[in-house]
Coordinates of C-alpha atoms in Angstrom, one line a residue:
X132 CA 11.2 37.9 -14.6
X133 CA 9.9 34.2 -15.4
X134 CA 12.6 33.0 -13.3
X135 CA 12.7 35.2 -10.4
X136 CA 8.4 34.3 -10.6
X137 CA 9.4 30.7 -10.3
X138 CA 12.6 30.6 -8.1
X139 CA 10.0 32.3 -5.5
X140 CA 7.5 30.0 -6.1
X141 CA 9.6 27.0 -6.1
X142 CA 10.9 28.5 -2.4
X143 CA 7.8 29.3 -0.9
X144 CA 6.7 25.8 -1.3
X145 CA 10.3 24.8 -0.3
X146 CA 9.5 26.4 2.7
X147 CA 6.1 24.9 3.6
X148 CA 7.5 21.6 3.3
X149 CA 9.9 22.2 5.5
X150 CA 7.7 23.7 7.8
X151 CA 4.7 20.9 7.9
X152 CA 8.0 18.4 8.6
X153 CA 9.2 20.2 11.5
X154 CA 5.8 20.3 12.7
X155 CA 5.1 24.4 12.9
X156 CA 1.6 24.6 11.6
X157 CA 1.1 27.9 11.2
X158 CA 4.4 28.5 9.6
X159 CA 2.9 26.0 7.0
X160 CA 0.2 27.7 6.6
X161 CA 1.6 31.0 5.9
X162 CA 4.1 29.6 3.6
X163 CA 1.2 28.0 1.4
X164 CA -0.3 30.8 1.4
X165 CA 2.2 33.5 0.4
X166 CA 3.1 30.1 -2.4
X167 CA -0.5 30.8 -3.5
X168 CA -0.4 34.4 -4.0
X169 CA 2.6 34.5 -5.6
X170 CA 1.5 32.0 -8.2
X171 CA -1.6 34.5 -8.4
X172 CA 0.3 37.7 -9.2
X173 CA 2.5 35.6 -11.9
X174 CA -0.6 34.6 -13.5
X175 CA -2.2 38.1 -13.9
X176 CA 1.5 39.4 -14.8
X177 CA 1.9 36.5 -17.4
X178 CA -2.0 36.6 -18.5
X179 CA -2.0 40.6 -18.9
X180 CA 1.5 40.5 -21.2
X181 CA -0.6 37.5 -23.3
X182 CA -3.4 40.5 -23.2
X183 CA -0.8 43.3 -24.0
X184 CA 0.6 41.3 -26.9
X185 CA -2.2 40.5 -28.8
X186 CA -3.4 43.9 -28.2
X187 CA -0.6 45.7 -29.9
X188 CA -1.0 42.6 -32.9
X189 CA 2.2 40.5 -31.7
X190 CA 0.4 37.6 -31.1
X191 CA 3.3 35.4 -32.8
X192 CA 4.8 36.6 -29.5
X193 CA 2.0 35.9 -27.3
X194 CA 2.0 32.2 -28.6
X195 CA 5.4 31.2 -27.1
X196 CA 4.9 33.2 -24.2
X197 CA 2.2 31.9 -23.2
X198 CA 3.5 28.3 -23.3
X199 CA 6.8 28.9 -21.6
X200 CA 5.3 31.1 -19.0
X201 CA 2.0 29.5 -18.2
X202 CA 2.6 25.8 -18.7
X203 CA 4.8 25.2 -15.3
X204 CA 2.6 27.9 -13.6
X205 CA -0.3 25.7 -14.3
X206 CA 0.7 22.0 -14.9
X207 CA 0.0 21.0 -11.9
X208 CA -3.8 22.1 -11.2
X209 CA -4.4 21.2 -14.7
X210 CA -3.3 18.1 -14.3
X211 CA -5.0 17.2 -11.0
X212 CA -8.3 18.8 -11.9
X213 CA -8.5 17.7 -15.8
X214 CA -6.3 15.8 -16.8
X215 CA -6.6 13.2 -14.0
X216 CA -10.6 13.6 -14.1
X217 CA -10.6 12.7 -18.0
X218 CA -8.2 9.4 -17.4
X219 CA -5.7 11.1 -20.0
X220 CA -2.3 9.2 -19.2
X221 CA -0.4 11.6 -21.9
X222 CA -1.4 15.0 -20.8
X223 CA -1.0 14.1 -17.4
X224 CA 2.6 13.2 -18.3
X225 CA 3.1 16.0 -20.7
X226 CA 1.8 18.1 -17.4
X227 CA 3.5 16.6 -15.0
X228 CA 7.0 16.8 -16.7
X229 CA 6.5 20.7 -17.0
X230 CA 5.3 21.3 -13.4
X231 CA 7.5 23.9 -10.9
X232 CA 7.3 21.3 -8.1
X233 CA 8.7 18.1 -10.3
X234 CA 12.2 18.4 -9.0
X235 CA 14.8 17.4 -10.8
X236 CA 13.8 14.3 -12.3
X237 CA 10.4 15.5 -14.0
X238 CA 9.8 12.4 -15.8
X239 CA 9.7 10.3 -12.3
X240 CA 6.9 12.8 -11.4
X241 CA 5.2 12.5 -14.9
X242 CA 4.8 9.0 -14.7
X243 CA 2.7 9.3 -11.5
X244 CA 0.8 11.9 -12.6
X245 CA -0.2 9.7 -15.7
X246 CA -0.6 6.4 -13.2
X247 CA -3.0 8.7 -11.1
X248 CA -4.9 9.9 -14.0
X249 CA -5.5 6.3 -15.1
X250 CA -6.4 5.5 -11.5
X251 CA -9.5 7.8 -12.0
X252 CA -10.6 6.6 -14.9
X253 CA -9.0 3.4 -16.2
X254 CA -9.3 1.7 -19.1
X255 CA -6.7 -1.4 -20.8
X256 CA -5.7 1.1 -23.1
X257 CA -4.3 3.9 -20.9
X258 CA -2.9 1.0 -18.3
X259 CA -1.0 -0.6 -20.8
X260 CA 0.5 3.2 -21.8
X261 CA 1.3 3.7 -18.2
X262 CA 2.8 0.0 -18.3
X263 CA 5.1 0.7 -20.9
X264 CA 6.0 4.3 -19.8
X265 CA 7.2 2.7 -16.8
X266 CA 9.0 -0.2 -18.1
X267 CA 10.9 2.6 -20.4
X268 CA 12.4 4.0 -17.2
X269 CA 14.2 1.2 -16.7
X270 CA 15.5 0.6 -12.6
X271 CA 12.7 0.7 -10.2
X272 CA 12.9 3.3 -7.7
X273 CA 10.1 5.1 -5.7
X274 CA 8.4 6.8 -8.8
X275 CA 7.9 3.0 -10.8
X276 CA 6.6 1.5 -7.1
X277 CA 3.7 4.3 -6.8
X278 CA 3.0 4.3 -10.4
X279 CA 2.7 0.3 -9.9
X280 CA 0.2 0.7 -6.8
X281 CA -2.0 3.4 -8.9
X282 CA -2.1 0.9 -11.6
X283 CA -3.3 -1.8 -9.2
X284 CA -5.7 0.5 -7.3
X285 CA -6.9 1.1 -11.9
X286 CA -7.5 -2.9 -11.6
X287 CA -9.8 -2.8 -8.4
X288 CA -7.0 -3.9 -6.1
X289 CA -7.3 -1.5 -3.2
X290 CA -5.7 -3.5 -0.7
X291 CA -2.7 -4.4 -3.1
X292 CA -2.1 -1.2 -4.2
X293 CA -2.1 0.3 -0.7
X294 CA 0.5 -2.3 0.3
X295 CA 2.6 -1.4 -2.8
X296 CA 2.6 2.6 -2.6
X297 CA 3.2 2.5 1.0
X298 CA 6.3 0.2 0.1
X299 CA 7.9 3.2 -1.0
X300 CA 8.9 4.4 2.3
X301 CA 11.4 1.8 2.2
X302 CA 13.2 3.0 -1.0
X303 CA 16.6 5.1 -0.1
X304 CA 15.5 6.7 -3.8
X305 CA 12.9 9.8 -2.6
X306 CA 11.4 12.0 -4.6
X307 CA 9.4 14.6 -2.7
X308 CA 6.9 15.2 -5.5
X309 CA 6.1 11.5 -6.0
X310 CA 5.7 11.2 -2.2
X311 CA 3.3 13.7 -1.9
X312 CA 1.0 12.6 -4.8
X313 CA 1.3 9.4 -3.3
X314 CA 0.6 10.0 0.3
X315 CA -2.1 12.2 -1.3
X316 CA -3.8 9.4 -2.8
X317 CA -3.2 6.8 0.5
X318 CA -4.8 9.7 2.5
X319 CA -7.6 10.0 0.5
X320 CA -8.3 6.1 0.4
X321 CA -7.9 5.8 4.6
X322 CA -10.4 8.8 4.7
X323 CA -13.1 6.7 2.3
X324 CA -12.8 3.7 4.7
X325 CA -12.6 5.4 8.0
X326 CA -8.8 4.4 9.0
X327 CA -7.7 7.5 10.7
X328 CA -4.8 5.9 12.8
X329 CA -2.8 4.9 9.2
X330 CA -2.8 8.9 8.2
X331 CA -1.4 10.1 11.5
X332 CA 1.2 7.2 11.3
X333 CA 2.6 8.7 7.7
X334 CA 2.1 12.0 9.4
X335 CA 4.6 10.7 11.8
X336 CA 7.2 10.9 9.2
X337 CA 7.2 14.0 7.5
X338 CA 10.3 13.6 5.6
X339 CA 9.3 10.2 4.0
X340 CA 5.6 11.6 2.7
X341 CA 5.5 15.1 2.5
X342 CA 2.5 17.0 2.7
X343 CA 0.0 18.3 -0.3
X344 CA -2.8 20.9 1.2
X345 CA -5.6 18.3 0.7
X346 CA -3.4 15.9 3.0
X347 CA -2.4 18.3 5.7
X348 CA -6.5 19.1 6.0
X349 CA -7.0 15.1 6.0
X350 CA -4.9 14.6 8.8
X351 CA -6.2 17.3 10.9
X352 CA -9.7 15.6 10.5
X353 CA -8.0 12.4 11.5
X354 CA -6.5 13.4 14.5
X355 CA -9.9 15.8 15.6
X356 CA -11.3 12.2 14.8
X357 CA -8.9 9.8 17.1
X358 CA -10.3 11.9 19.8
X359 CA -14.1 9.9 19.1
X360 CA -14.2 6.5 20.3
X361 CA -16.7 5.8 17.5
X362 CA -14.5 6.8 14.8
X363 CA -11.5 4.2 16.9
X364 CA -14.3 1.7 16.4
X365 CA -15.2 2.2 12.7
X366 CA -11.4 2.1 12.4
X367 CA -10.6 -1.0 13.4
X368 CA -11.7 -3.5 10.8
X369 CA -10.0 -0.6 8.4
X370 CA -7.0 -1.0 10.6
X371 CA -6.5 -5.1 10.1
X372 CA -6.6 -5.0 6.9
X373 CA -3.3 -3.1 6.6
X374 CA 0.0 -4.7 6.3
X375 CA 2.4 -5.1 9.2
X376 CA 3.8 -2.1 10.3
X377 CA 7.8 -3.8 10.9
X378 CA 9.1 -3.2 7.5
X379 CA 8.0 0.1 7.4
X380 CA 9.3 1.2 10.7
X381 CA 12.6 -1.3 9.9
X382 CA 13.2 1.1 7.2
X383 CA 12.6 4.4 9.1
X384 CA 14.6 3.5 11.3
X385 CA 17.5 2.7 9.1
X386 CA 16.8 6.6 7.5
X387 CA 16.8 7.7 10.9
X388 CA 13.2 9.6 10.3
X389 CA 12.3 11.0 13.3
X390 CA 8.4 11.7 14.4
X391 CA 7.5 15.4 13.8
X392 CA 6.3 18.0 16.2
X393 CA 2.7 19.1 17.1
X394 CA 0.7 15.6 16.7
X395 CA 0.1 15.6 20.4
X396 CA -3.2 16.9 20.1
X397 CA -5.6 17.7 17.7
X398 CA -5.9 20.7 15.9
X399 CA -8.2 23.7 16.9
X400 CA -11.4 24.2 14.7
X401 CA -9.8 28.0 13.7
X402 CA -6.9 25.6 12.7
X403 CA -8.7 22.8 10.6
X404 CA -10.9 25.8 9.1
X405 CA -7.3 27.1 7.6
X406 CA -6.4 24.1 6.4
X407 CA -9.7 23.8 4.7
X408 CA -9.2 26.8 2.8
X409 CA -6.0 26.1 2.0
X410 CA -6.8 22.6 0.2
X411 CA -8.7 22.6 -2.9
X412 CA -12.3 21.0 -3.8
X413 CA -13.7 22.8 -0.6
X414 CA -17.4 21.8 -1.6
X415 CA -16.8 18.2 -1.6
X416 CA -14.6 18.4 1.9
X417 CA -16.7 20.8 4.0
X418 CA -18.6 17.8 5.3
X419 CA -16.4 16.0 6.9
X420 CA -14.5 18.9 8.0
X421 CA -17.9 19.7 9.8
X422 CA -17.9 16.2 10.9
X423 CA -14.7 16.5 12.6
X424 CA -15.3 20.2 14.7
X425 CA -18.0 18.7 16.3
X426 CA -16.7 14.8 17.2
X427 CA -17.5 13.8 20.5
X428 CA -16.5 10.9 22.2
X429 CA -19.5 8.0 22.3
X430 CA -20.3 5.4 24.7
X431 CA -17.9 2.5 24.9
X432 CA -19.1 -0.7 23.3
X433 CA -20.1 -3.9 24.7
X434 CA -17.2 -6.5 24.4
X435 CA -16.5 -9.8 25.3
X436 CA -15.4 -8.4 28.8
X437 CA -18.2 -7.1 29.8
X438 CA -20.2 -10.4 28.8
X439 CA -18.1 -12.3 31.0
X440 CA -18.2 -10.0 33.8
X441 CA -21.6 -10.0 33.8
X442 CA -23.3 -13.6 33.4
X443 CA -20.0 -15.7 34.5
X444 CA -20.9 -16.2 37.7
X445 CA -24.9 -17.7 37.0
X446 CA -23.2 -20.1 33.8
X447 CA -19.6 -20.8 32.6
X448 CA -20.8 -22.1 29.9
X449 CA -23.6 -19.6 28.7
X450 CA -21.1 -16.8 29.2
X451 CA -18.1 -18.2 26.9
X452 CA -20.8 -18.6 24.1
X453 CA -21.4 -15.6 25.1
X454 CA -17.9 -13.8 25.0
X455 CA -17.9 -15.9 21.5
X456 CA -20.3 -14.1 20.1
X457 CA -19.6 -10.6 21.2
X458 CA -16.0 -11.5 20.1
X459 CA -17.3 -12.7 16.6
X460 CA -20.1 -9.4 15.9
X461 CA -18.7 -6.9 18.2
X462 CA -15.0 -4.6 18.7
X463 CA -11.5 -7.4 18.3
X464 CA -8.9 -6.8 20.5
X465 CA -6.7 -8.4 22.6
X466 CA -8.3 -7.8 25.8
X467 CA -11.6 -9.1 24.2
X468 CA -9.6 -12.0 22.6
X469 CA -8.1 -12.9 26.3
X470 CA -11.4 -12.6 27.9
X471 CA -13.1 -14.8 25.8
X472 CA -10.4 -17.2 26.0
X473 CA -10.3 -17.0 30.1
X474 CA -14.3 -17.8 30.1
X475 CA -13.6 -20.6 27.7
X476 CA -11.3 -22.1 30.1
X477 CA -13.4 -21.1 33.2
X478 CA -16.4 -23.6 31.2
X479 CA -14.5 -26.4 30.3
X480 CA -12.6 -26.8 33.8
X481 CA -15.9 -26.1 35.6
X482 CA -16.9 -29.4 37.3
X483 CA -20.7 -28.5 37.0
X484 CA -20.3 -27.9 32.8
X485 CA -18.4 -31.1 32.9
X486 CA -21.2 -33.1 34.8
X487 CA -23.7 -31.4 33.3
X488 CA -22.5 -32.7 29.6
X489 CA -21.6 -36.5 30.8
X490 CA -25.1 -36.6 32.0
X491 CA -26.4 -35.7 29.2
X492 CA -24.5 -38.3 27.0
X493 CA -25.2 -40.8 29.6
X494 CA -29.0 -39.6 28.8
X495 CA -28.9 -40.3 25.5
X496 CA -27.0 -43.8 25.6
X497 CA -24.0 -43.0 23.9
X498 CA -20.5 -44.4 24.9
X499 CA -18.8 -43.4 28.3
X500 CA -16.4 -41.3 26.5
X501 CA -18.8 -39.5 24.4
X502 CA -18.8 -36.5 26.8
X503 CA -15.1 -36.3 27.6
X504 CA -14.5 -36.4 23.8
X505 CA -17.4 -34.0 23.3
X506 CA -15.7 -31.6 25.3
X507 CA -12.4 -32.2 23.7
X508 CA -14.1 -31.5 20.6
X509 CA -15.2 -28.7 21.8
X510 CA -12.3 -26.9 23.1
X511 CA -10.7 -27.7 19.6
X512 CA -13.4 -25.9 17.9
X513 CA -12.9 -22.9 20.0
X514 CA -9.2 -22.7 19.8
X515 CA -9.2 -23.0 16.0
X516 CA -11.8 -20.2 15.9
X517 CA -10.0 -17.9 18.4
X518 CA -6.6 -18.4 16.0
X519 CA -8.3 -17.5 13.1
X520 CA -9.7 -14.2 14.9
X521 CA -6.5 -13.2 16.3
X522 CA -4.8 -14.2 12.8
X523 CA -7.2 -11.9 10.6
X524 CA -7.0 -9.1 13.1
X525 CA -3.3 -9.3 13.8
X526 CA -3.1 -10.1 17.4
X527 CA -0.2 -11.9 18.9
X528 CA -1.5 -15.0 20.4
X529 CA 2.1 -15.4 21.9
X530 CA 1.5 -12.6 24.4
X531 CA -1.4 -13.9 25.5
X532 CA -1.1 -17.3 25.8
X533 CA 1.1 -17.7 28.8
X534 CA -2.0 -18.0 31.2
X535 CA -4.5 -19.8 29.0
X536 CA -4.5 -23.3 27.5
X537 CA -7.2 -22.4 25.1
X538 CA -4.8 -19.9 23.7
X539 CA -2.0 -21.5 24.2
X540 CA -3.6 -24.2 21.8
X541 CA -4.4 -21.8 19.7
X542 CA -1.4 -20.5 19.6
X543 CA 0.5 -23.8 18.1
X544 CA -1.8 -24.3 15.8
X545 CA -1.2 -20.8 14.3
X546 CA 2.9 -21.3 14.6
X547 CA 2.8 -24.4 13.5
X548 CA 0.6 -23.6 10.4
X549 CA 2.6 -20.2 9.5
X550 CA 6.0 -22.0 10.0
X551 CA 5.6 -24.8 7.6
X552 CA 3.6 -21.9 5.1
X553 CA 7.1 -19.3 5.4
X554 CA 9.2 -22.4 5.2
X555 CA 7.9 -23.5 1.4
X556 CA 7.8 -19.9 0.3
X557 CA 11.1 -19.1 1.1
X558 CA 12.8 -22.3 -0.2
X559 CA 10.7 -21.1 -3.5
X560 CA 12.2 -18.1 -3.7
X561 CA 15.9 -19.5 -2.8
X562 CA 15.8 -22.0 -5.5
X563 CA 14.6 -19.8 -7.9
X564 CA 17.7 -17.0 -7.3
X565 CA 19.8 -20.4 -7.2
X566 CA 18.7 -21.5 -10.6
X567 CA 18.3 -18.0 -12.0
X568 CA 14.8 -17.5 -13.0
X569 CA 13.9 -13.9 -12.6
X570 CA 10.4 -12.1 -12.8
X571 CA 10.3 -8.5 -13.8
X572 CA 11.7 -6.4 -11.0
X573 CA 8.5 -5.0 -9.9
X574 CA 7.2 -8.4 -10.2
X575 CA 10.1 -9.2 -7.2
X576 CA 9.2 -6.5 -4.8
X577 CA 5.5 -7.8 -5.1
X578 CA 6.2 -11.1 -4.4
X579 CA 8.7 -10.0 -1.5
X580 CA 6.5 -7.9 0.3
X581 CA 3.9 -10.6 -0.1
X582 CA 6.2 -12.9 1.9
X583 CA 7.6 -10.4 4.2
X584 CA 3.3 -9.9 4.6
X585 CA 3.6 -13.5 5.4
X586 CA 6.8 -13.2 7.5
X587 CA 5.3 -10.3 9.3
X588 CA 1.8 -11.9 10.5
X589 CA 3.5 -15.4 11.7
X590 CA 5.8 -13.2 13.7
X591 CA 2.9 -11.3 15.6
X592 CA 1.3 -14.4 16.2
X593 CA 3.8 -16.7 16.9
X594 CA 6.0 -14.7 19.1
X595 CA 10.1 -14.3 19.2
X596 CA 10.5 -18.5 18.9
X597 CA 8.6 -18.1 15.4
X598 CA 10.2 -15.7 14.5
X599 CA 14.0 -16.4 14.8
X600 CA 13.4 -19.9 13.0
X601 CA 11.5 -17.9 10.4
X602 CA 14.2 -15.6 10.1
X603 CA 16.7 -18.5 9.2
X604 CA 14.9 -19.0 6.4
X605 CA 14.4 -15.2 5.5
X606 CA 17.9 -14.5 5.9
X607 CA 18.9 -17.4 3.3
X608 CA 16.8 -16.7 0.9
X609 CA 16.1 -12.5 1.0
X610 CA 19.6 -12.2 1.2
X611 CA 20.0 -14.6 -1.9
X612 CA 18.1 -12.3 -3.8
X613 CA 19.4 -8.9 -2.5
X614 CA 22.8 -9.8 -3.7
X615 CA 21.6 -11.4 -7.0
X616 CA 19.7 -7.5 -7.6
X617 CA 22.6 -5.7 -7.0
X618 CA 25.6 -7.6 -8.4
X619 CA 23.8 -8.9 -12.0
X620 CA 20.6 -6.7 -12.5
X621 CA 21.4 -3.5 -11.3
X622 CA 18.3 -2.9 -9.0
X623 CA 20.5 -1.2 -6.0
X624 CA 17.4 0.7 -4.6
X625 CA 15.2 -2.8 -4.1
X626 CA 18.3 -4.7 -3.3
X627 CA 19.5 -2.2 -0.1
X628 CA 15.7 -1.8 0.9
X629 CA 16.1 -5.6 1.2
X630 CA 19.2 -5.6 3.2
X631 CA 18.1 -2.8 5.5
X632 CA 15.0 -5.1 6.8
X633 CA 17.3 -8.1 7.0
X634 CA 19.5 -6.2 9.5
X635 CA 16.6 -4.7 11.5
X636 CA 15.3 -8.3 11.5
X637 CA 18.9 -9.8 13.1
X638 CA 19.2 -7.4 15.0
X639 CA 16.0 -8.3 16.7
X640 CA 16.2 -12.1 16.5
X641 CA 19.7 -11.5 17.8
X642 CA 21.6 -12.9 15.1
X643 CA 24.5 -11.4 15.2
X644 CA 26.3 -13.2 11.8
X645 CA 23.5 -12.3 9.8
X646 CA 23.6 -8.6 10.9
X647 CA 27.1 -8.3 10.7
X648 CA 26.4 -9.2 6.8
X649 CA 22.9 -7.4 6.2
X650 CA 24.2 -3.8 8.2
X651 CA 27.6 -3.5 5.6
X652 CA 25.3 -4.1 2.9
X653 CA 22.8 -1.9 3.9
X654 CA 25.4 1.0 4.1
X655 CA 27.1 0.5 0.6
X656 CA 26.3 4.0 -1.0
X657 CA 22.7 3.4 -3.1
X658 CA 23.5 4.8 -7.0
X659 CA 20.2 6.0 -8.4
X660 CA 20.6 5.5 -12.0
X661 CA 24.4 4.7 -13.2
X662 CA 25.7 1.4 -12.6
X663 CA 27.9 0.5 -10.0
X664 CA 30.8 -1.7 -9.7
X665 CA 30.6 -4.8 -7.8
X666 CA 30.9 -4.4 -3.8
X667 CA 28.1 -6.8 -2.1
X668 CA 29.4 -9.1 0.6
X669 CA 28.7 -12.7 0.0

């Protein structure tokens, strides 16, 4: 009876999965819910034969019963509501491990569950313990790079651990479990700081971050909220802060994830009401779910573009300062970025701005090149602020440079800058697989996805030139240490996420050697856990 309980279970929630990835809301929905009530009548069944037991005096029997039957029934709400809230690392484990959903590699579950319970309440202590549990697993694999992020997030690195457990998606290793407590936990972090647009993207592909209740609910609100221009606003600085998305769609691409069904529009408010009920800690969500049914879209804010529009024609000048300023306080984006840029160069090629500033260093008795170089100076100043602007908000100066010589400026001093930065960094990390000197493997995929981070923003800013002779240098080095991973330490689920965004890379800088190399690797067949022999192409 235990088993047929649990096969049931373990199918009902099969199915819900399966139906919030091919999009069919209410098929998830009902799925949930008949997963729910079956887990229900199991308890009453379980708790009233505990009852029965004791009753007739057989409580040695009620003992054992009671642990084998109610444990996996309950691991997982225990876990999540008290073993997480306490910051106990080993219950959550010992929970975790027991759990219906954990698959069938419990421990890889466990060891989130106890990274997510030290994420609520850290201390050096419990970090250390999740530390060493995770070390003791040996090969890192999806379950080791979430575990890694919660343990950052347990330091006060938000940003850091973001970028780590959204890493994952590149892994070939997937666990469903440890993909839904982590997109659990990234949902819940974009909701606290307003970044709606980042939960629809992993709601984009299903198969890679399956769905918990409180995460389906989250991004119904996000996409009710993506209808409000305020909420696109309050986004946005949210939004830059994020890591590139190329990796992450390099390696969906090399799964072949496809987008899911239904994200075309926004769910009903009968529709976000049921996913409300079906998530738990309603008292603490109702708010925003309230929030969300009655979004409306707000006025559109004053940008740059509008500045210009409106005061270039009385002062060039006046309105680039302007533009500045409403670029600098106000809504980034390219358009505003372009604007300000076109009233910069309106200004300084404007013979009356020019007169007016010779005269006035004529005025004060200074040299007769005082106001050309004033200018010059000038210009400078603006084009190293603009690059800094578009650098911090990840806008590609290369797009919009061909019809501005401010921003074309700008734009070489951002290439040249990033070039000679990727350049060092990647002859580092060559000489280092050259001469052997390896940091723990988590420690690599840090580091790498700090470059690639690196690699990523140059790219964006300094168009496809930066990017191929970037790539020279990626493909060297990356590829050094891909093959070093898999031949001599084993780690063939870092080494193939390496190679797959080394052949989505040639095969948009169009190098066809280096893809030829990076695509065979990339299919070798990934072992999990057992050691392989020795196939990677030099």
């Amino acid at each position: 009876m235990r088993g047929a309980f649990y096969a049931l279970l373990v199918a009902g929630h099969r199915r819900a999965v399966e139906a919030r990835r091919a999009g069919r809301r209410s098929a998830y929905l009902a799925w949930s819910a008949a997963a729910a009530l079956l887990a229900t009548i199991a308890g009453v069944v379980i708790l009233g034969m505990v009852g029965l037991f004791v009753h007739v005096g057989w409580w040695w029997a009620a003992i054992p019963l009671a642990y084998l039957a109610m444990v996996p029934l309950f691991a997982h709400p225990i876990a999540e509501q008290v073993a997480s809230r306490m910051g106990a690392p080993r219950l959550a484990y010992f929970l975790g491990k027991r759990a219906i959903a954990s698959g069938g590699e419990p421990e890889a579950v466990a060891l989130v569950w106890a990274a997510r319970a030290v994420a609520c309440r850290p201390s050096d202590e419990t970090i250390a313990w999740v530390i060493a549990a995770r070390d003791k697993r040996g090969r890192i694999g999806d379950a080791e790079v979430v575990a890694t992020g919660l343990v950052m997030a347990a330091r006060g690195d938000r940003d850091g651990a973001r970028a780590m457990i959204e890493s994952a998606a590149e892994l070939a290793e997937l666990h469903p479990a440890v993909r839904e407590l982590a997109g659990e936990w990234l949902a819940a972090d974009d909701a606290e700081r307003g970044a709606w647009t980042r939960i629809l993207d992993r709601a984009a592909q299903p198969a890679c971050w399956p769905a918990t209740p409180t995460t389906y609910l989250l991004e119904g609100i996000a996409a009710r909220f993506e209808g409000d221009a305020g909420a696109k606003r309050g986004s946005a600085e949210a939004r830059s802060a994020e890591p590139s998305a190329t990796a992450r769609s390099a390696a969906a691409r090399t799964r072949g994830s496809t987008p899911s069904a239904g994200w075309d529009r926004p769910p009903s408010r009968e529709h976000l009401i049921a996913r409300w009920l079906e998530a738990p800690r309603r008292a603490m969500t109702w708010p925003i779910v309230r929030r969300a049914i009655d979004a409306k879209t707000a006025a559109a804010p004053t940008t740059a573009t509008t500045i210009v529009e409106e005061i270039a024609h009385v002062d060039p000048l006046a309105a680039a300062k302007a533009a500045h300023a409403a670029l600098a306080n106000g809504h980034v984006s390219a358009d505003a970025l372009a604007a300000t840029a076109a009233a910069w160069d309106r200004a300084l090629a404007d013979a009356d701005t020019r007169i007016g500033v010779l005269a006035r260093a004529a005025a004060l008795g200074a040299p007769s090149d005082a106001g050309d170089r004033a200018l010059r100076e000038l210009a400078e100043a603006a084009a190293a602020d603009l690059a800094e602007t578009a650098e911090t908000h990840g806008i590609a100066l290369a797009a919009l440079s061909s019809g501005s010589p401010l921003l074309a400026r700008a734009a070489a001093r951002v290439r040249h800058r990033l070039l000679g930065d990727l350049e060092l960094a990647f002859q580092r990390l060559a000489d280092r697989c050259a001469h052997k000197e390896p940091l723990p493997s988590i420690d690599e995929w840090r580091e790498l996805h700090a470059l690639r981070d690196a690699y990523d923003r140059a790219a964006q800013a300094g168009g496809l030139e930066l990017r191929r002779l970037a790539f020279v240098h990626a493909h060297l080095a990356v590829g050094r240490l891909a093959v070093w991973l898999w031949n001599d330490r084993g780690e063939h689920v870092l080494s193939h996420a390496m190679s797959a965004w080394l052949a989505s890379e040639a095969l948009e800088v169009g190098d066809a050697q280096a893809l030829e190399t990076h695509a065979q690797n990339a299919r070798l067949r990934v072992p999990m856990r057992p050691q392989p022999k020795r196939l990677f192409s030099r």
